[in-house]
mmCIF file of C-alpha atoms (C1' of nucleotides) in Angstrom:
data_model
loop_
_atom_site.group_PDB
_atom_site.id
_atom_site.type_symbol
_atom_site.label_atom_id
_atom_site.label_comp_id
_atom_site.label_asym_id
_atom_site.label_seq_id
_atom_site.Cartn_x
_atom_site.Cartn_y
_atom_site.Cartn_z
ATOM 1 C CA MET A 1 -3.081 18.565 1.740
ATOM 2 C CA THR A 2 -4.538 15.230 2.617
ATOM 3 C CA PRO A 3 -6.459 14.778 5.836
ATOM 4 C CA ASP A 4 -5.850 11.149 6.787
ATOM 5 C CA LEU A 5 -2.113 11.117 7.422
ATOM 6 C CA THR A 6 -2.173 7.616 8.890
ATOM 7 C CA GLN A 7 -3.744 6.174 5.768
ATOM 8 C CA ASN A 8 -1.412 8.134 3.485
ATOM 9 C CA CYS A 9 1.594 7.026 5.489
ATOM 10 C CA PHE A 10 0.691 3.340 5.311
ATOM 11 C CA ARG A 11 -0.138 3.713 1.649
ATOM 12 C CA ALA A 12 3.204 5.393 0.955
ATOM 13 C CA LEU A 13 5.101 2.486 2.496
ATOM 14 C CA ALA A 14 3.072 -0.163 0.661
ATOM 15 C CA ASP A 15 5.176 0.065 -2.505
ATOM 16 C CA PRO A 16 8.666 -1.490 -2.710
ATOM 17 C CA THR A 17 10.037 1.329 -4.888
ATOM 18 C CA ARG A 18 8.876 3.905 -2.368
ATOM 19 C CA ARG A 19 10.423 1.972 0.512
ATOM 20 C CA ASP A 20 13.679 1.904 -1.457
ATOM 21 C CA ILE A 21 13.442 5.656 -1.993
ATOM 22 C CA VAL A 22 12.959 6.161 1.733
ATOM 23 C CA ARG A 23 16.086 4.131 2.456
ATOM 24 C CA LEU A 24 18.098 6.026 -0.145
ATOM 25 C CA LEU A 25 16.992 9.357 1.279
ATOM 26 C CA ALA A 26 17.995 8.141 4.735
ATOM 27 C CA GLU A 27 21.550 8.055 3.367
ATOM 28 C CA THR A 28 21.640 11.248 1.299
ATOM 29 C CA ASN A 29 19.312 13.997 0.185
ATOM 30 C CA MET A 30 18.760 13.575 -3.530
ATOM 31 C CA THR A 31 17.157 15.276 -6.497
ATOM 32 C CA ILE A 32 14.624 13.511 -8.712
ATOM 33 C CA GLY A 33 17.305 13.094 -11.357
ATOM 34 C CA GLN A 34 19.652 11.366 -8.946
ATOM 35 C CA LEU A 35 16.882 9.116 -7.674
ATOM 36 C CA THR A 36 15.808 8.207 -11.203
ATOM 37 C CA ASP A 37 19.341 6.966 -11.892
ATOM 38 C CA GLN A 38 18.817 4.382 -9.153
ATOM 39 C CA PHE A 39 15.695 2.875 -10.709
ATOM 40 C CA ASP A 40 14.638 1.367 -13.992
ATOM 41 C CA MET A 41 11.813 3.783 -14.665
ATOM 42 C CA THR A 42 11.194 7.259 -15.972
ATOM 43 C CA ARG A 43 11.532 10.459 -13.998
ATOM 44 C CA ALA A 44 7.777 10.972 -14.187
ATOM 45 C CA ALA A 45 7.187 7.652 -12.428
ATOM 46 C CA VAL A 46 9.668 8.555 -9.688
ATOM 47 C CA LYS A 47 7.978 11.913 -9.354
ATOM 48 C CA LYS A 48 4.649 10.205 -8.715
ATOM 49 C CA HIS A 49 6.194 8.085 -5.990
ATOM 50 C CA LEU A 50 7.686 11.199 -4.410
ATOM 51 C CA THR A 51 4.264 12.837 -4.421
ATOM 52 C CA VAL A 52 2.788 9.834 -2.591
ATOM 53 C CA LEU A 53 5.646 9.909 -0.095
ATOM 54 C CA SER A 54 5.086 13.627 0.402
ATOM 55 C CA ASP A 55 1.352 13.057 0.969
ATOM 56 C CA GLY A 56 2.353 10.520 3.606
ATOM 57 C CA GLY A 57 4.492 13.132 5.331
ATOM 58 C CA LEU A 58 7.607 11.041 4.851
ATOM 59 C CA ILE A 59 9.664 13.458 2.802
ATOM 60 C CA THR A 60 10.149 17.184 2.386
ATOM 61 C CA VAL A 61 11.494 19.118 -0.579
ATOM 62 C CA THR A 62 13.928 22.011 -0.566
ATOM 63 C CA ALA A 63 14.529 24.049 -3.698
ATOM 64 C CA LYS A 64 18.090 25.103 -4.513
ATOM 65 C CA GLY A 65 18.360 26.866 -7.829
ATOM 66 C CA ARG A 66 16.729 24.706 -10.460
ATOM 67 C CA GLU A 67 17.344 21.627 -8.338
ATOM 68 C CA ARG A 68 14.932 20.318 -5.714
ATOM 69 C CA PHE A 69 16.414 18.184 -2.981
ATOM 70 C CA ASN A 70 14.208 15.539 -1.415
ATOM 71 C CA SER A 71 14.979 14.678 2.184
ATOM 72 C CA LEU A 72 13.598 12.123 4.598
ATOM 73 C CA ASN A 73 11.366 13.312 7.397
ATOM 74 C CA PRO A 74 12.056 10.736 10.100
ATOM 75 C CA GLN A 75 9.097 11.974 12.144
ATOM 76 C CA GLY A 76 6.909 10.947 9.239
ATOM 77 C CA MET A 77 7.026 7.389 10.549
ATOM 78 C CA ALA A 78 5.136 8.482 13.651
ATOM 79 C CA PRO A 79 1.637 7.520 12.401
ATOM 80 C CA VAL A 80 2.786 3.979 11.652
ATOM 81 C CA LEU A 81 4.606 3.603 14.953
ATOM 82 C CA SER A 82 1.621 5.066 16.751
ATOM 83 C CA TRP A 83 -0.729 2.570 15.154
ATOM 84 C CA LEU A 84 1.592 -0.308 15.989
ATOM 85 C CA GLU A 85 1.745 0.858 19.586
ATOM 86 C CA TYR A 86 -1.875 -0.144 20.004
ATOM 87 C CA PHE A 87 -0.715 -3.733 20.110
ATOM 88 C CA ASP A 88 1.752 -3.148 22.916
ATOM 89 C CA THR A 89 -0.601 -4.583 25.506
ATOM 90 C CA TYR A 90 -1.630 -7.351 23.174
ATOM 91 C CA TRP A 91 2.011 -8.079 22.526
ATOM 92 C CA ASP A 92 2.907 -8.259 26.188
ATOM 93 C CA ASP A 93 1.546 -11.772 26.120
ATOM 94 C CA HIS A 94 3.550 -12.695 23.045
ATOM 95 C CA LEU A 95 6.453 -10.304 23.404
ATOM 96 C CA ALA A 96 9.065 -12.964 23.970
ATOM 97 C CA ALA A 97 8.078 -14.822 20.829
ATOM 98 C CA LEU A 98 7.998 -11.607 18.832
ATOM 99 C CA LYS A 99 11.424 -10.502 19.974
ATOM 100 C CA THR A 100 12.787 -13.884 19.023
ATOM 101 C CA ALA A 101 11.214 -13.563 15.590
ATOM 102 C CA ILE A 102 12.783 -10.148 15.010
ATOM 103 C CA GLU A 103 16.190 -11.275 16.198
ATOM 104 C CA LYS A 104 16.029 -14.240 13.851
ATOM 105 C CA ASP A 105 15.015 -11.944 11.000
ATOM 106 C CA LYS A 106 18.051 -9.752 11.628
ATOM 107 C CA LYS A 107 20.436 -12.636 11.110
ATOM 108 C CA MET B 1 2.153 -19.184 -1.104
ATOM 109 C CA THR B 2 3.607 -15.750 -1.696
ATOM 110 C CA PRO B 3 7.337 -15.208 -1.635
ATOM 111 C CA ASP B 4 7.776 -11.561 -0.594
ATOM 112 C CA LEU B 5 6.341 -11.540 2.909
ATOM 113 C CA THR B 6 7.586 -8.021 3.615
ATOM 114 C CA GLN B 7 5.768 -6.618 0.610
ATOM 115 C CA ASN B 8 2.595 -8.575 1.381
ATOM 116 C CA CYS B 9 2.691 -7.436 4.975
ATOM 117 C CA PHE B 10 2.994 -3.755 4.080
ATOM 118 C CA ARG B 11 0.325 -4.157 1.444
ATOM 119 C CA ALA B 12 -2.019 -5.834 3.916
ATOM 120 C CA LEU B 13 -1.743 -2.905 6.313
ATOM 121 C CA ALA B 14 -2.228 -0.301 3.593
ATOM 122 C CA ASP B 15 -6.032 -0.539 3.696
ATOM 123 C CA PRO B 16 -8.078 1.017 6.542
ATOM 124 C CA THR B 17 -10.631 -1.812 6.586
ATOM 125 C CA ARG B 18 -7.865 -4.360 6.947
ATOM 126 C CA ARG B 19 -6.246 -2.389 9.766
ATOM 127 C CA ASP B 20 -9.637 -2.339 11.499
ATOM 128 C CA ILE B 21 -9.936 -6.087 11.045
ATOM 129 C CA VAL B 22 -6.525 -6.547 12.620
ATOM 130 C CA ARG B 23 -7.606 -4.490 15.625
ATOM 131 C CA LEU B 24 -10.841 -6.449 15.970
ATOM 132 C CA LEU B 25 -8.999 -9.754 15.819
ATOM 133 C CA ALA B 26 -6.611 -8.488 18.478
ATOM 134 C CA GLU B 27 -9.640 -8.421 20.781
ATOM 135 C CA THR B 28 -11.408 -11.640 19.780
ATOM 136 C CA ASN B 29 -11.107 -14.396 17.240
ATOM 137 C CA MET B 30 -13.967 -14.006 14.809
ATOM 138 C CA THR B 31 -15.640 -15.728 11.885
ATOM 139 C CA ILE B 32 -16.206 -13.987 8.573
ATOM 140 C CA GLY B 33 -19.868 -13.577 9.440
ATOM 141 C CA GLN B 34 -19.068 -11.839 12.705
ATOM 142 C CA LEU B 35 -16.545 -9.592 10.999
ATOM 143 C CA THR B 36 -18.971 -8.726 8.219
ATOM 144 C CA ASP B 37 -21.457 -7.481 10.856
ATOM 145 C CA GLN B 38 -18.862 -4.877 11.843
ATOM 146 C CA PHE B 39 -18.543 -3.379 8.362
ATOM 147 C CA ASP B 40 -20.783 -1.922 5.712
ATOM 148 C CA MET B 41 -19.843 -4.348 2.986
ATOM 149 C CA THR B 42 -20.602 -7.855 1.797
ATOM 150 C CA ARG B 43 -19.094 -11.035 3.147
ATOM 151 C CA ALA B 44 -17.272 -11.561 -0.145
ATOM 152 C CA ALA B 45 -15.492 -8.221 0.258
ATOM 153 C CA VAL B 46 -14.457 -9.087 3.812
ATOM 154 C CA LYS B 47 -13.257 -12.452 2.589
ATOM 155 C CA LYS B 48 -10.983 -10.751 0.071
ATOM 156 C CA HIS B 49 -9.492 -8.601 2.809
ATOM 157 C CA LEU B 50 -8.913 -11.690 4.924
ATOM 158 C CA THR B 51 -7.101 -13.334 2.022
ATOM 159 C CA VAL B 52 -4.790 -10.335 1.722
ATOM 160 C CA LEU B 53 -4.174 -10.371 5.467
ATOM 161 C CA SER B 54 -3.417 -14.073 5.271
ATOM 162 C CA ASP B 55 -0.977 -13.505 2.401
ATOM 163 C CA GLY B 56 0.722 -10.942 4.615
ATOM 164 C CA GLY B 57 1.082 -13.535 7.355
ATOM 165 C CA LEU B 58 -0.989 -11.447 9.744
ATOM 166 C CA ILE B 59 -3.803 -13.879 10.426
ATOM 167 C CA THR B 60 -4.392 -17.606 10.627
ATOM 168 C CA VAL B 61 -7.633 -19.558 10.223
ATOM 169 C CA THR B 62 -8.895 -22.454 12.326
ATOM 170 C CA ALA B 63 -11.873 -24.509 11.202
ATOM 171 C CA LYS B 64 -14.409 -25.582 13.808
ATOM 172 C CA GLY B 65 -17.383 -27.344 12.324
ATOM 173 C CA ARG B 66 -18.771 -25.211 9.555
ATOM 174 C CA GLU B 67 -17.291 -22.087 11.151
ATOM 175 C CA ARG B 68 -13.809 -20.790 10.467
ATOM 176 C CA PHE B 69 -12.273 -18.626 13.147
ATOM 177 C CA ASN B 70 -9.781 -15.981 12.082
ATOM 178 C CA SER B 71 -7.115 -15.082 14.614
ATOM 179 C CA LEU B 72 -4.332 -12.515 14.667
ATOM 180 C CA ASN B 73 -0.784 -13.746 14.245
ATOM 181 C CA PRO B 74 1.256 -11.275 16.303
ATOM 182 C CA GLN B 75 4.510 -12.436 14.737
ATOM 183 C CA GLY B 76 3.112 -11.319 11.406
ATOM 184 C CA MET B 77 4.120 -7.748 12.244
ATOM 185 C CA ALA B 78 7.770 -8.792 12.358
ATOM 186 C CA PRO B 79 8.579 -7.820 8.722
ATOM 187 C CA VAL B 80 7.251 -4.289 9.280
ATOM 188 C CA LEU B 81 9.005 -3.870 12.608
ATOM 189 C CA SER B 82 12.171 -5.260 11.121
ATOM 190 C CA TRP B 83 12.053 -2.792 8.250
ATOM 191 C CA LEU B 84 11.384 0.114 10.600
ATOM 192 C CA GLU B 85 14.295 -0.914 12.772
ATOM 193 C CA TYR B 86 16.623 0.180 10.002
ATOM 194 C CA PHE B 87 15.850 3.764 10.954
ATOM 195 C CA ASP B 88 16.782 3.265 14.561
ATOM 196 C CA THR B 89 20.391 3.519 13.453
ATOM 197 C CA TYR B 90 19.436 6.539 11.329
ATOM 198 C CA TRP B 91 18.167 8.169 14.474
ATOM 199 C CA ASP B 92 21.215 7.111 16.449
ATOM 200 C CA ASP B 93 23.629 8.517 13.891
ATOM 201 C CA HIS B 94 21.933 11.882 13.862
ATOM 202 C CA LEU B 95 21.756 11.882 17.611
ATOM 203 C CA ALA B 96 25.452 11.065 17.862
ATOM 204 C CA ALA B 97 26.308 13.851 15.425
ATOM 205 C CA LEU B 98 24.208 16.264 17.440
ATOM 206 C CA LYS B 99 25.941 15.255 20.668
ATOM 207 C CA THR B 100 29.342 15.715 19.072
ATOM 208 C CA ALA B 101 28.362 19.173 17.862
ATOM 209 C CA ILE B 102 27.220 20.102 21.358
ATOM 210 C CA GLU B 103 30.401 18.794 22.922
ATOM 211 C CA LYS B 104 32.519 20.788 20.482
ATOM 212 C CA ASP B 105 30.482 23.885 21.232
ATOM 213 C CA LYS B 106 31.216 23.525 24.939
ATOM 214 C CA LYS B 107 34.966 23.790 24.394
ATOM 215 C "C1'" DT C 1 21.058 35.709 -26.234
ATOM 216 C "C1'" DT C 2 20.989 30.963 -27.040
ATOM 217 C "C1'" DA C 3 21.183 26.365 -25.772
ATOM 218 C "C1'" DA C 4 21.359 22.754 -22.372
ATOM 219 C "C1'" DT C 5 19.722 21.123 -17.843
ATOM 220 C "C1'" DT C 6 16.372 20.159 -14.245
ATOM 221 C "C1'" DT C 7 12.038 19.904 -13.117
ATOM 222 C "C1'" DG C 8 6.648 19.899 -13.015
ATOM 223 C "C1'" DA C 9 2.272 18.745 -15.289
ATOM 224 C "C1'" DT C 10 -0.722 16.332 -18.075
ATOM 225 C "C1'" DA C 11 -2.845 12.961 -21.227
ATOM 226 C "C1'" DC C 12 -2.999 8.357 -21.883
ATOM 227 C "C1'" DC C 13 -2.607 3.161 -21.097
ATOM 228 C "C1'" DA C 14 -2.672 -1.623 -18.810
ATOM 229 C "C1'" DT C 15 -3.158 -3.744 -14.557
ATOM 230 C "C1'" DT C 16 -4.546 -4.023 -9.816
ATOM 231 C "C1'" DT C 17 -7.779 -3.155 -6.321
ATOM 232 C "C1'" DG C 18 -12.049 -2.982 -3.694
ATOM 233 C "C1'" DG C 19 -16.465 -3.880 -4.214
ATOM 234 C "C1'" DT C 20 -21.120 -6.542 -5.610
ATOM 235 C "C1'" DA C 21 -24.024 -10.398 -7.175
ATOM 236 C "C1'" DT C 22 -24.486 -15.078 -7.481
ATOM 237 C "C1'" DC C 23 -23.634 -19.826 -7.371
ATOM 238 C "C1'" DG C 24 -22.576 -24.216 -5.052
ATOM 239 C "C1'" DC C 25 -20.804 -26.998 -1.128
ATOM 240 C "C1'" DA C 26 -20.670 -28.456 3.874
ATOM 241 C "C1'" DT C 27 -22.533 -28.585 8.263
ATOM 242 C "C1'" DC C 28 -26.047 -28.182 11.811
ATOM 243 C "C1'" DA C 29 -30.990 -28.347 13.377
ATOM 244 C "C1'" DA C 30 -35.971 -29.618 12.612
ATOM 245 C "C1'" DT D 1 -34.692 -35.893 5.000
ATOM 246 C "C1'" DT D 2 -35.228 -31.159 4.551
ATOM 247 C "C1'" DG D 3 -34.133 -26.626 5.316
ATOM 248 C "C1'" DA D 4 -31.349 -23.058 7.166
ATOM 249 C "C1'" DT D 5 -26.732 -21.446 8.109
ATOM 250 C "C1'" DG D 6 -21.820 -20.460 7.269
ATOM 251 C "C1'" DC D 7 -18.538 -20.345 4.033
ATOM 252 C "C1'" DG D 8 -15.580 -20.376 -0.548
ATOM 253 C "C1'" DA D 9 -15.244 -19.262 -5.441
ATOM 254 C "C1'" DT D 10 -16.134 -16.900 -9.438
ATOM 255 C "C1'" DA D 11 -17.670 -13.474 -12.879
ATOM 256 C "C1'" DC D 12 -18.126 -8.922 -13.317
ATOM 257 C "C1'" DC D 13 -17.615 -3.698 -12.629
ATOM 258 C "C1'" DA D 14 -15.760 1.121 -11.461
ATOM 259 C "C1'" DA D 15 -11.970 3.319 -9.647
ATOM 260 C "C1'" DA D 16 -7.235 3.588 -8.185
ATOM 261 C "C1'" DT D 17 -2.458 2.526 -9.264
ATOM 262 C "C1'" DG D 18 1.987 2.380 -11.617
ATOM 263 C "C1'" DG D 19 3.861 3.261 -15.646
ATOM 264 C "C1'" DT D 20 5.070 5.974 -20.335
ATOM 265 C "C1'" DA D 21 5.319 9.811 -23.624
ATOM 266 C "C1'" DT D 22 5.284 14.501 -24.197
ATOM 267 C "C1'" DC D 23 5.074 19.373 -23.442
ATOM 268 C "C1'" DA D 24 6.114 23.686 -21.022
ATOM 269 C "C1'" DA D 25 8.590 26.517 -17.533
ATOM 270 C "C1'" DA D 26 12.622 27.958 -14.911
ATOM 271 C "C1'" DT D 27 17.529 28.084 -14.069
ATOM 272 C "C1'" DT D 28 22.328 27.631 -15.488
ATOM 273 C "C1'" DA D 29 26.159 27.739 -18.945
ATOM 274 C "C1'" DA D 30 28.005 28.958 -23.635
#
DNA sequence: TTAATTTGATACCATTTGGTATCGCATCAA
DNA sequence: TTGATGCGATACCAAATGGTATCAAATTAA
């Protein structure tokens, strides 16, 4: 139970492996074993990343027999989105340029 | 010159002091000295944070005499927003599935 | 029951990170 | 010119981070 969810959420997303895990879990719920198959590291390392993601409120775990399925909590992104919203007014001035930048990035 | 702008951007936002700096610079362009007055740490520490923010593409620096004004680069958020956009479709898919289920239930 | 599978937990290690202290270089003011 | 001011750079330190190796517990399969 960590108090500062915003900090934990930003911290969770600051690692490329964890961002990859988030994307994988957006596709399918997976066990640690299945996730470990997708990376070049040990199960213990993946487990640590999952703990950080859990502290950030980004994933939840559901036990099923001896397996534990990790699933994405889409609402976990809320702290990040909320923080970014602060710049809405600031962005109004630059919104056109920003939109253009994002569109370019897509392609 | 850092190659992975997405990673550097997420990393830059992963520290609470740096997020505070970003908010301050959204209000006013400031020198390191002015920023240091806002925090309980040395100028060298603030400078390091500014370097990380610069690596993340979130700020730019403009020299004016012996002062160097740091300003927010609003387009710097683009990598984060772009990454988050991936989950818009995640939301849409789930929403579509939910709608379908409701429609079926009606009949 | 016995053995294999799936996982959690911990000790340990190298590197990164966030911080200070300190030096030297420009620039402005006297 | 002589200080004072604003800044960058570096050496150094404690703590956090990302990883491994290893052990123990619980569930499933033989």
